[in-house]
mmCIF file of C-alpha atoms in Angstrom:
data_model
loop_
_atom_site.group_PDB
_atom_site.id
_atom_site.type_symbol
_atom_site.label_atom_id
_atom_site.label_comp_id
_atom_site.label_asym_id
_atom_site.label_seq_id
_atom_site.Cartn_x
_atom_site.Cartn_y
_atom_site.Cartn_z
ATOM 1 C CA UNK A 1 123.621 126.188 103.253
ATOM 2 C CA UNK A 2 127.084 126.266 101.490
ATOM 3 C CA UNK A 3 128.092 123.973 98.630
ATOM 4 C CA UNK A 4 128.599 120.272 99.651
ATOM 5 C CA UNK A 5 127.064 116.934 99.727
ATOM 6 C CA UNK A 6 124.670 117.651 102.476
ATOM 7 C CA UNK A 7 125.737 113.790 103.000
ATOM 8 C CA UNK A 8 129.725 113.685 103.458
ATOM 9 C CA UNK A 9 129.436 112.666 99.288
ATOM 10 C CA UNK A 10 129.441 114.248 95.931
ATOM 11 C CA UNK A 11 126.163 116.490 95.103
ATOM 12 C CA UNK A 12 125.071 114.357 91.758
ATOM 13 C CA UNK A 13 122.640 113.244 90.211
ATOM 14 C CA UNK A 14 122.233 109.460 89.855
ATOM 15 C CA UNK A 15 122.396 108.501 85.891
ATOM 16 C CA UNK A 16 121.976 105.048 87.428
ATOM 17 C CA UNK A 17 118.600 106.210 88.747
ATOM 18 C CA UNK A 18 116.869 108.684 86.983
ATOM 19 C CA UNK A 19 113.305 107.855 84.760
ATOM 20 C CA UNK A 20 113.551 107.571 81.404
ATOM 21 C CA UNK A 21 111.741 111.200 81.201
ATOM 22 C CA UNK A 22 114.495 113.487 83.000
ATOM 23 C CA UNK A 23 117.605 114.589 81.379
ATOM 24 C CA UNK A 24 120.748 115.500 83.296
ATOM 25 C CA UNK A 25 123.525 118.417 82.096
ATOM 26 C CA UNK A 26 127.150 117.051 82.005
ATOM 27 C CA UNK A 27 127.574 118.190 85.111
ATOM 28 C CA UNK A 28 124.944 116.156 86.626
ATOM 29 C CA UNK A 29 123.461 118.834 88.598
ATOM 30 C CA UNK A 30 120.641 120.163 86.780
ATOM 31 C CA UNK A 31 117.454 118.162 85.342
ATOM 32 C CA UNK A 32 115.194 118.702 83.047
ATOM 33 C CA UNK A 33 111.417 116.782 82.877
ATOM 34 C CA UNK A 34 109.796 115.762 79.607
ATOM 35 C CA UNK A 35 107.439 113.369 81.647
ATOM 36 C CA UNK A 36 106.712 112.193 84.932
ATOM 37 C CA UNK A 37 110.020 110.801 86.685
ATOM 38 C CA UNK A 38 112.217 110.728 89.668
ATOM 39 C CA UNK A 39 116.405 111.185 90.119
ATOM 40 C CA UNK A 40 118.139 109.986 93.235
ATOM 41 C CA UNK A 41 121.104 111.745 94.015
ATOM 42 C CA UNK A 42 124.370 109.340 94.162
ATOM 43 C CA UNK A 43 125.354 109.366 97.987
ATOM 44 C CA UNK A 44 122.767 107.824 100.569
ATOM 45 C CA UNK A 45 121.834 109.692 103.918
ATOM 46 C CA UNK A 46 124.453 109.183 106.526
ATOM 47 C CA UNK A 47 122.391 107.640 109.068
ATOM 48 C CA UNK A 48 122.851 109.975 111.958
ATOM 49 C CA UNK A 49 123.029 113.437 111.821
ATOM 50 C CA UNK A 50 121.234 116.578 109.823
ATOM 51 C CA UNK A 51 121.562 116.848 106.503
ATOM 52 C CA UNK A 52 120.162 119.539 104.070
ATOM 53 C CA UNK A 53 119.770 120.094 100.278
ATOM 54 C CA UNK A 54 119.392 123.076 98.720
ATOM 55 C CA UNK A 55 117.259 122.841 95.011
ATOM 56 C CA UNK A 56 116.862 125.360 93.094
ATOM 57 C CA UNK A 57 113.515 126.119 90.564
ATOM 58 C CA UNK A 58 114.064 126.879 86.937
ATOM 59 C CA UNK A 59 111.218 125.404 84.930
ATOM 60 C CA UNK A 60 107.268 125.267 85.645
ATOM 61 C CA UNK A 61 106.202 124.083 88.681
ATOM 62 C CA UNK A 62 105.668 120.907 87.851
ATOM 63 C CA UNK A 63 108.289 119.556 90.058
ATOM 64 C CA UNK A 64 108.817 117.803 93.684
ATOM 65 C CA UNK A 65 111.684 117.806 96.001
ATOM 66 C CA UNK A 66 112.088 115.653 98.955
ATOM 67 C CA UNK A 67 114.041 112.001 99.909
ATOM 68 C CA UNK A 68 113.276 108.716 98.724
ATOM 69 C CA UNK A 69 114.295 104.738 99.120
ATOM 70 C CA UNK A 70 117.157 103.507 97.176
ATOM 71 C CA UNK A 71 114.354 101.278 94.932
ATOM 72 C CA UNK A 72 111.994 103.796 94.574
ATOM 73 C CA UNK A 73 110.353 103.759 91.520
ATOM 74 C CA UNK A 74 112.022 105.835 89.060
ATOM 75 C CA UNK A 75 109.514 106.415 85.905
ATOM 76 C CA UNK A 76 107.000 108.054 87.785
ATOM 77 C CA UNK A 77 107.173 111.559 89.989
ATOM 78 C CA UNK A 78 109.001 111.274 93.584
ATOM 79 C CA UNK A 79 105.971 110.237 96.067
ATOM 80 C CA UNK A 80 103.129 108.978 93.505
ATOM 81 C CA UNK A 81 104.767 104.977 94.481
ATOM 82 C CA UNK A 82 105.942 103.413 97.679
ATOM 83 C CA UNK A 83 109.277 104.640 99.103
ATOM 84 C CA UNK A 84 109.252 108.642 97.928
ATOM 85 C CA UNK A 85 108.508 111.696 99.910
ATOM 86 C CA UNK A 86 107.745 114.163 97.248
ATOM 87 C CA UNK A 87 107.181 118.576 98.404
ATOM 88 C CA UNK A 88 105.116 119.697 95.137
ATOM 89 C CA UNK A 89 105.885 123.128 94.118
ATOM 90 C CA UNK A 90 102.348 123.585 92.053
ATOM 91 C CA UNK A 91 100.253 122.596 94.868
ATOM 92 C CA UNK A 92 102.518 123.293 98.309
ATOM 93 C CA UNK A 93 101.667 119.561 99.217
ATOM 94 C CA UNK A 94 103.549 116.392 100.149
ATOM 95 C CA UNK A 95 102.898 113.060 98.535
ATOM 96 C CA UNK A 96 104.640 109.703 100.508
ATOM 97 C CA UNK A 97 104.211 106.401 99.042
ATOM 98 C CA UNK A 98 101.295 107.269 96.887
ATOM 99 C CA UNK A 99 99.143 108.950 99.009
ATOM 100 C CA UNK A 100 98.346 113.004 99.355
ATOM 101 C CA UNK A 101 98.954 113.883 103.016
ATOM 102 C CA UNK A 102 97.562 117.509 102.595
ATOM 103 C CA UNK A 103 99.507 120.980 102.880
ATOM 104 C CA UNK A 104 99.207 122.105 106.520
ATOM 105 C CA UNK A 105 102.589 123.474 107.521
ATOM 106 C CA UNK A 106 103.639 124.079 103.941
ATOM 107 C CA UNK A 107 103.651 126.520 101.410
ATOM 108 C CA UNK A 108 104.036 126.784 96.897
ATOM 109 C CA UNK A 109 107.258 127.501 95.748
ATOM 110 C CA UNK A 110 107.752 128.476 91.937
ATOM 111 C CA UNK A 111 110.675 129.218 89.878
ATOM 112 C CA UNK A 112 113.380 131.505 91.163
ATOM 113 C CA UNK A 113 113.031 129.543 94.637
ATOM 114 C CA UNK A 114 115.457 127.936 96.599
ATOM 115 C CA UNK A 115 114.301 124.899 98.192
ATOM 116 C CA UNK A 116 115.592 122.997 101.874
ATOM 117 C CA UNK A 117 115.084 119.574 102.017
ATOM 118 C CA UNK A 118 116.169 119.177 105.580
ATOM 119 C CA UNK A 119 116.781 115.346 107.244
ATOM 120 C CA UNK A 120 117.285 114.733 111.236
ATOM 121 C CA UNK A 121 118.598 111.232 110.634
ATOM 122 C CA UNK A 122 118.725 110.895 114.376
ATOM 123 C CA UNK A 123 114.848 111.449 115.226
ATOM 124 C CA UNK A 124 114.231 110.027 111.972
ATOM 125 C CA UNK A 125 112.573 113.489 110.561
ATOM 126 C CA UNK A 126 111.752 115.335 107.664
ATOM 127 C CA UNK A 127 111.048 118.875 107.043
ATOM 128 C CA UNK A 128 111.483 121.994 104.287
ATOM 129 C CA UNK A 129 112.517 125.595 104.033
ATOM 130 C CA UNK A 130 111.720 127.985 100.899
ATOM 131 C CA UNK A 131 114.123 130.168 100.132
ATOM 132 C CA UNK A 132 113.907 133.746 97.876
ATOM 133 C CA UNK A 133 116.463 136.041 96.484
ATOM 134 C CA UNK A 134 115.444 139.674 97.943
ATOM 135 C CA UNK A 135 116.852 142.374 96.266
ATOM 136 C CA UNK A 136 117.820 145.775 98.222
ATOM 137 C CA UNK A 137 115.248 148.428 98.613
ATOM 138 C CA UNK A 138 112.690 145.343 98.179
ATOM 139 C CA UNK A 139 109.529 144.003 100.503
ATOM 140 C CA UNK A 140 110.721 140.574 100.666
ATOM 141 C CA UNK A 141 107.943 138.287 99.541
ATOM 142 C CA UNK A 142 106.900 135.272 102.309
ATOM 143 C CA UNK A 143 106.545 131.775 101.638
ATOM 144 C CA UNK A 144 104.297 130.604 99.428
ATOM 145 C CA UNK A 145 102.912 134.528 98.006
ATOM 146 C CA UNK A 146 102.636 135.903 95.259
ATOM 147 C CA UNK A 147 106.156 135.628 92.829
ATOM 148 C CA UNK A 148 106.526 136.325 89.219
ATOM 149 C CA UNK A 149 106.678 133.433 87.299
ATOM 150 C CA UNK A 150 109.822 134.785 85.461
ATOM 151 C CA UNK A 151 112.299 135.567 88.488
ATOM 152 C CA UNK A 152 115.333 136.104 87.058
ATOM 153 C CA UNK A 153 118.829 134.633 88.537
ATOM 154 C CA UNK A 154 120.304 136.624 91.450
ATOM 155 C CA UNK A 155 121.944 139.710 90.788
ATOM 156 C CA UNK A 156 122.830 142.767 92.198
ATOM 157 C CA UNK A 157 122.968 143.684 95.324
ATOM 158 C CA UNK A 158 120.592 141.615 97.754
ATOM 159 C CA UNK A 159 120.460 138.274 99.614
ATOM 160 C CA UNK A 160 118.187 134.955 100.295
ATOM 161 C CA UNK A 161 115.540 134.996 102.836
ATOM 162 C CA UNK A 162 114.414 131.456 103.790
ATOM 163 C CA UNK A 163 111.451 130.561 105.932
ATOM 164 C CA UNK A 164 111.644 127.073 107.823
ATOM 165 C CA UNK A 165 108.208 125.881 107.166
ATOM 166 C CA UNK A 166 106.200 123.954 110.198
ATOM 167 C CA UNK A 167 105.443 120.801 108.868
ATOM 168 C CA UNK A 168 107.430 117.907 109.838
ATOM 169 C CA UNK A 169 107.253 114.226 108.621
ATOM 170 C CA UNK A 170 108.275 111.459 111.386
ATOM 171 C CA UNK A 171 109.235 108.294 110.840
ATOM 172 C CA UNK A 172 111.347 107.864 107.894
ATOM 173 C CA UNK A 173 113.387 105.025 107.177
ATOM 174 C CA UNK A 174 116.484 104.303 107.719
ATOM 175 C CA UNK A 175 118.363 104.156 104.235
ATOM 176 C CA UNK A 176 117.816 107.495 102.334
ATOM 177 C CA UNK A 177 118.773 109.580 99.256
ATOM 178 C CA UNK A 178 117.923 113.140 98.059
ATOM 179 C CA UNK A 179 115.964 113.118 95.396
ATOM 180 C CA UNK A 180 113.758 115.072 92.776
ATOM 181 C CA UNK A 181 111.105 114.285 90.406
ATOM 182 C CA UNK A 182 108.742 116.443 88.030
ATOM 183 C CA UNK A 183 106.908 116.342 84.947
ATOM 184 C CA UNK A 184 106.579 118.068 81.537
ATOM 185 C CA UNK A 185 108.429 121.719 82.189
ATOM 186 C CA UNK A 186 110.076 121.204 85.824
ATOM 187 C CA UNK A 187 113.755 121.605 85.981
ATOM 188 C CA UNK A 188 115.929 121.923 88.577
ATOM 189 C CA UNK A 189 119.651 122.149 89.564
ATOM 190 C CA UNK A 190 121.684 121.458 93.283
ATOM 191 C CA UNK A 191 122.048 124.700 94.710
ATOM 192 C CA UNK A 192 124.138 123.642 97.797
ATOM 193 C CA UNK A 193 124.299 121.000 101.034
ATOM 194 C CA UNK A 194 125.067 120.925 104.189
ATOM 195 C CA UNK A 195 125.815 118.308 107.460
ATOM 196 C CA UNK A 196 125.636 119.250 111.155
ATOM 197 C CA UNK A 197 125.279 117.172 113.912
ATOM 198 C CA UNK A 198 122.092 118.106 115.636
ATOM 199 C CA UNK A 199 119.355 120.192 114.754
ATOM 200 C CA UNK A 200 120.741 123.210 117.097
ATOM 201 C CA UNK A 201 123.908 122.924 115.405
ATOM 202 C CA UNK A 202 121.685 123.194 112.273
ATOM 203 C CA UNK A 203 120.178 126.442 113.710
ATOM 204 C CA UNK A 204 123.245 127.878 114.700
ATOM 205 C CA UNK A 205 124.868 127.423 111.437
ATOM 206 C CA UNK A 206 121.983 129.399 109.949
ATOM 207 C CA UNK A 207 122.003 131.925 112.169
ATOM 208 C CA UNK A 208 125.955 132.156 111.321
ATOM 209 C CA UNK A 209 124.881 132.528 107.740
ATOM 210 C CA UNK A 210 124.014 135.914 108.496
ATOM 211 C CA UNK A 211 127.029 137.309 108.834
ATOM 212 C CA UNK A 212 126.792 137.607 104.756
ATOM 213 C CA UNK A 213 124.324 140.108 104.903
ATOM 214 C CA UNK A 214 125.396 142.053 107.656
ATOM 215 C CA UNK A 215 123.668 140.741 110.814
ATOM 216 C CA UNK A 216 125.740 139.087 113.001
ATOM 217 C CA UNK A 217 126.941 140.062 115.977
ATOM 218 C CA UNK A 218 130.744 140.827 116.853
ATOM 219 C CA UNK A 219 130.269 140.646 120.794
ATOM 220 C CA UNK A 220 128.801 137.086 120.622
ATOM 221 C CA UNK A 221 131.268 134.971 122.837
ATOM 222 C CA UNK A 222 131.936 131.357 121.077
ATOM 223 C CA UNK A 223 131.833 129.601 123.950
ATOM 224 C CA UNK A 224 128.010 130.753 124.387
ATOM 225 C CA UNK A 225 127.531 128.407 120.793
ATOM 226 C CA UNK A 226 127.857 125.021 123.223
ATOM 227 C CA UNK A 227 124.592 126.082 125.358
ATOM 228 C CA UNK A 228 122.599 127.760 122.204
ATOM 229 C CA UNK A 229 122.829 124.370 120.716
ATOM 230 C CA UNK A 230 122.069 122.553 123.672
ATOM 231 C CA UNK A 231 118.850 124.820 124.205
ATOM 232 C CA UNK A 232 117.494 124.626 120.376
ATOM 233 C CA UNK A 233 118.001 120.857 120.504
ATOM 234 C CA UNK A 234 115.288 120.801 123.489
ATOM 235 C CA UNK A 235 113.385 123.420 121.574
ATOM 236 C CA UNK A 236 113.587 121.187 118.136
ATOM 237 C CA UNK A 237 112.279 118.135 120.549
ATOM 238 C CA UNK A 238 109.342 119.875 122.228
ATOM 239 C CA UNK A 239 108.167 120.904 118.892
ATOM 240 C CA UNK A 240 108.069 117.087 117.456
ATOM 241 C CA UNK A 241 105.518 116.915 119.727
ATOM 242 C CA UNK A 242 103.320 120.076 119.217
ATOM 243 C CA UNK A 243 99.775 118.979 117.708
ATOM 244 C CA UNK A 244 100.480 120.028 114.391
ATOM 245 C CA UNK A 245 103.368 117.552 113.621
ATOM 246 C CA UNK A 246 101.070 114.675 113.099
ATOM 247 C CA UNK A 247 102.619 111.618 111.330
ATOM 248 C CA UNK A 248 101.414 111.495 107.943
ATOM 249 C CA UNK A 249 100.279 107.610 108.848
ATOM 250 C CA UNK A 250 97.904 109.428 111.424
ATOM 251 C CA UNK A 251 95.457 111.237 109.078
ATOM 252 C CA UNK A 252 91.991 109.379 109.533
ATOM 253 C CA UNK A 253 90.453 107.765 106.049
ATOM 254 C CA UNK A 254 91.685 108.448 102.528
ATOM 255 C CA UNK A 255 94.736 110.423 102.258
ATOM 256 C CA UNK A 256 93.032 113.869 101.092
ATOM 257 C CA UNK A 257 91.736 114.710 104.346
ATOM 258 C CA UNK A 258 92.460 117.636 106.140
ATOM 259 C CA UNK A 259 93.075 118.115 109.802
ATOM 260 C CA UNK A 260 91.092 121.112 110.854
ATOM 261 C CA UNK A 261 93.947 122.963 113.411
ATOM 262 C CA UNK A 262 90.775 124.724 115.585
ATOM 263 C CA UNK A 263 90.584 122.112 118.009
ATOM 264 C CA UNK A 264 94.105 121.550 118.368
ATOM 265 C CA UNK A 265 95.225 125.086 118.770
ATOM 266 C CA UNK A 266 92.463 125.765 122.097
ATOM 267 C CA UNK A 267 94.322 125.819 125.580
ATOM 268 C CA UNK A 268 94.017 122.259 127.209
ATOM 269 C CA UNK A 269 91.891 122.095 130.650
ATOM 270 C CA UNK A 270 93.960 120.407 133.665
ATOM 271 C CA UNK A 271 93.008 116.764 133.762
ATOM 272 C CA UNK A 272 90.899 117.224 130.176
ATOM 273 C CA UNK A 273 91.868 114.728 127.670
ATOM 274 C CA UNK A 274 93.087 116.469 124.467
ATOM 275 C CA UNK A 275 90.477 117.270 121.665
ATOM 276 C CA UNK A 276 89.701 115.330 118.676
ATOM 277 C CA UNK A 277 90.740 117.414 115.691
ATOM 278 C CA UNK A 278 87.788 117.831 112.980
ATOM 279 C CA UNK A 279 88.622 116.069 109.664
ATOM 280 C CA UNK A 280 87.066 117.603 106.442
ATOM 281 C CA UNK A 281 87.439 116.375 103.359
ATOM 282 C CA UNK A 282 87.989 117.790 99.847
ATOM 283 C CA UNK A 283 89.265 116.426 96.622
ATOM 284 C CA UNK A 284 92.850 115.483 96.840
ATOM 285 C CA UNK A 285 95.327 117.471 94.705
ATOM 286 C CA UNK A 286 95.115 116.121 90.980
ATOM 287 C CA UNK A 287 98.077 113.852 90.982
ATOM 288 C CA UNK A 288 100.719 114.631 88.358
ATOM 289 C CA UNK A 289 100.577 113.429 84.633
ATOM 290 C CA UNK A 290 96.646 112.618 85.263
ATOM 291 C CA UNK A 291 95.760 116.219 83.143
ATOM 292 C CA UNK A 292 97.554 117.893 80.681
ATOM 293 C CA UNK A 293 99.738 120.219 82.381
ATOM 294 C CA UNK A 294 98.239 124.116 82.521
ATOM 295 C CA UNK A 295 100.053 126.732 80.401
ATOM 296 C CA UNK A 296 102.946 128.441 82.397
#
């Protein structure tokens, strides 16, 4: 995504809401965790329409990216109390309102990354995208592998690789703001925003996007863009619906369990009734701020 609000506003921070623990540059688009805490950006959601913000890693991985309620609670990381929807790099999981809801369809991210927070405000969905700075003449390296810890900024010759990741979140609310929290060592900064109108517009934009590193083609008649959006807005539909896009309010007993995706993934019978996924469950990620934080 290009520079912009990702929500027709300005892409700030909120020194009106940001916990006592985060510190904003004079710019008010980078932060910087001592603690546990959360910063809204200024500009709500625009309540129809897909919206995406870019955030980019600098510190540990002690830090969460996602959306939360206007009156979220601000002195503790985004997700740990009602109202937040919190991605955490450390673990690749999502917290919402206080609860772990596991990391199926997600993946780590870690300084150097480039993180999507991407809003349908139309369906009312959430999902993510990690992006990494690929250098030429390099393997790029896939969501949620192996990265050095020390990535250094961008340069030279080279470009971003992003990978949408599957899981989606349904049924958020309807008044919204970006928004980032962390604790002792996360930092992060706005690395860009962008609105579309549906989530094939979204697509197409991104597949438009490649025309930076060389990949786009010159025959491509415009007129073609009208029915490629039409046909990845029924694709972007059927897949709200595929098994694994479970709302989180859907996992079965405490919020650490973990919807085994063997059942779900085996062909359905005509006239069978679907399967019933397998729930196991291990120990829920330790939630931030509970442990002293592990060495970078």
């Amino acid at each position: 995504p290009g520079s912009g609000g990702g929500g027709g506003g300005e892409a700030l921070f909120d020194a009106a809401r940001c916990g006592a623990a985060a510190t904003l540059d004079a710019s008010r688009t980078n932060v910087e965790f001592s603690g546990m805490a959360t910063v809204l950006m200024t500009t709500p959601i625009p309540s129809e329409g897909v919206h995406v913000m870019e955030f980019e890693v600098h510190g540990r991985d002690q830090c969460l990216v996602g959306v939360a309620a206007p009156d979220v609670d601000v002195e503790t990381y985004l997700g740990n109390k009602r109202g937040g929807y919190g991605f955490f790099a450390a673990e690749g999981t999502l917290k919402v309102d206080g609860d772990w809801k596991g990391g199926h369809g997600l993946a780590k991210f870690k300084r150097g990354d480039r993180v999507g927070v991407h809003v349908d405000m139309s369906r009312r969905t959430l999902h993510f995208s990690v992006s990494r700075w690929v250098a030429e003449s390099t393997t790029p390296t896939p969501a949620g592998g192996e990265a050095s810890a020390t990535t250094p900024p961008p340069s030279g010759a080279g470009a971003w690789r992003s990978t949408v990741l599957e899981r989606i979140v349904e049924g958020l609310p309807s008044l919204l703001h970006f928004a980032v929290g962390g604790a002792a060592g996360g930092e992060l900064s706005i690395a860009g925003g962008s609105t579309s109108a549906s989530s094939g517009e979204e697509r197409v934009a991104a597949a438009d996007a490649l025309a930076d590193g060389g990949y786009d083609n010159p025959n491509w008649p415009e007129e073609l863009d009208t029915h490629l959006v039409a046909f990845l807005n029924e694709k972007a539909s059927e897949r709200r619906k595929h098994p694994r896009n479970i709302r989180s309010s859907a996992l079965v007993g405490d919020s650490a369990n973990v919807i085994s995706m063997a059942a779900l993934e085996s062909p359905l019978l005509p006239n069978s009734s679907p399967p019933t996924p397998a729930v196991s469950t291990p120990g829920a990620p330790p939630a931030l701020g509970e442990e002293p934080a592990a060495t970078a």
